[in-house]
Amino acid sequence: MRKKRSKVWRELIEGKNVQGERIAKCVHCNSILSAHRDSGTSHLKRHLERCANRPLGLTFEEDSDEENFVFDMNELRKVILNFIVKGDHSFTMVEEQGFRRMMKRATPKFKPFGRAITKRFIEGLYDRILSITVDNATYNDAMISCLKRRLVPRGGLSCGETLFHVRCCAHIINLIVQKGLTCVSGILDKIRSFISHASFQSYIPLEDEWEKVSVIHNFLELFYEVTCMFSAVNYPTSNVYFKGAWIVHRHLLEAEKGPYDYLKEMVKPMLEKFDKYWSDYNFYLSCAAILDPRYKVKFVEYFFSKLYGSVEVSRRINLVLGTMKSMFEDYKLQYASSSPIVVAPSPPSTSGARNYFDDYDHFVGTSARSQVGKSQLEMYLDDDALDLNSQLDILEFWHQSSVRYLVVSKMARDLLTIPVSTVASESAFSIGGKIVSASRSSLKSKTIQALVCMQDWHRDSNQVEVDSELEDEIIEEEENDDADPFY
């Protein structure tokens, strides 16, 4: 049965009389009306408007969204772009016949476009890039260099290159642990062989070897806990990562001074790997920790003081604060002009009471003198820190503090939400995961067979016209572009 488009059918019941003619029964007064297709619905609407049993206040006005809807191809392209990026789909998806048929059926005004236009829309996001988090693979270093050369001339990277390359914390911890395990590979190989060949007594570790394994297990347990925190699927805000990096560093230094010689030998290459990637705890991690109102500078200074001398602590703190001040100046240029300035009207004064408050201005000036000339960042750093163990939604805190610290809140919004681990997202980019996902592996064999057959039937040579002139223009422009061809 064809779907009824008119809203009058919300208050009418369609049926047939004894002669087989279509009728409509009013739900309010049970009146029988003609419902022939050629009759339209005007008479049905007039009846409902005059129906004595119909509740007052009911109207047939069309929804404003439907009346005022205007098709915007550019907005639709943005939605499609968002779909491609979030789902990790290929740019060529917009050229697939099935996708174009679906869009044509959904909105006949849809104008097909190709991968070149899709790529151009994505390039429009350059000015929104703050940093990129990657693992430590060599090809990623080459990719980061290409991105920098392409983004910096376009005015991207709001914080310059200081925070652009964030190394995956979980991957670094894995590198540190793997480096240490190479020193005890003999014992580990023996245990693996013993498990695989339980009947071979020659593989059974000696008592002192079991003791070493127990000590190493306890030593590595902390790395497991920190890795779980770093690679959580629901990422915590980045202010917690500084504490995790510090715990790992302190743990390594304590083991280096411990009583076990074999553990000291194991820790030495681990510390070298730690210093290679986290020697300064990454400026980004330190900045994110300072933007936590429970931590601030004293928190970072406290951790550094447990590891270094006073001179080295001062050097590291100055480096971090210098980075934050430089970022603050960049953000101030972007947002300071939008900061609202509220001027309260002066109430009428009375001459009789005026003399009683002559020294009030002097009192206020003395109290606020220390704040004169200070930036929002300096004022935030000078404020007392919150209780260290208090439960705090840090993003909500900065949302509420945006009135007082507009520019600093923008910094916090960007820095605290940057992921410093790529582990949880690796499954989204894994080809193997997409081939045999949990959803696909649960399909019945008949369903899979039907899908394969249906896919084969729908593959044909029908082509959909695209804006070829615009596509050719963009492709020609890119061929003449001197930028790095890393796409």
PDB file of C-alpha atoms in Angstrom, residues 230-238 419:
ATOM      1  CA  PHE A 230      48.191   5.135  27.967  1.00  0.00           C
ATOM      2  CA  SER A 231      46.396   2.878  25.484  1.00  0.00           C
ATOM      3  CA  ALA A 232      42.892   2.977  26.942  1.00  0.00           C
ATOM      4  CA  VAL A 233      40.204   2.957  24.251  1.00  0.00           C
ATOM      5  CA  ASN A 234      38.424   5.857  25.952  1.00  0.00           C
ATOM      6  CA  TYR A 235      41.411   8.159  26.093  1.00  0.00           C
ATOM      7  CA  PRO A 236      41.909  10.074  29.327  1.00  0.00           C
ATOM      8  CA  THR A 237      42.868  13.713  28.980  1.00  0.00           C
ATOM      9  CA  SER A 238      46.564  14.175  28.334  1.00  0.00           C
ATOM     10  CA  PRO A 419      45.957  11.755  22.104  1.00  0.00           C
TER      11      PRO A 419
END
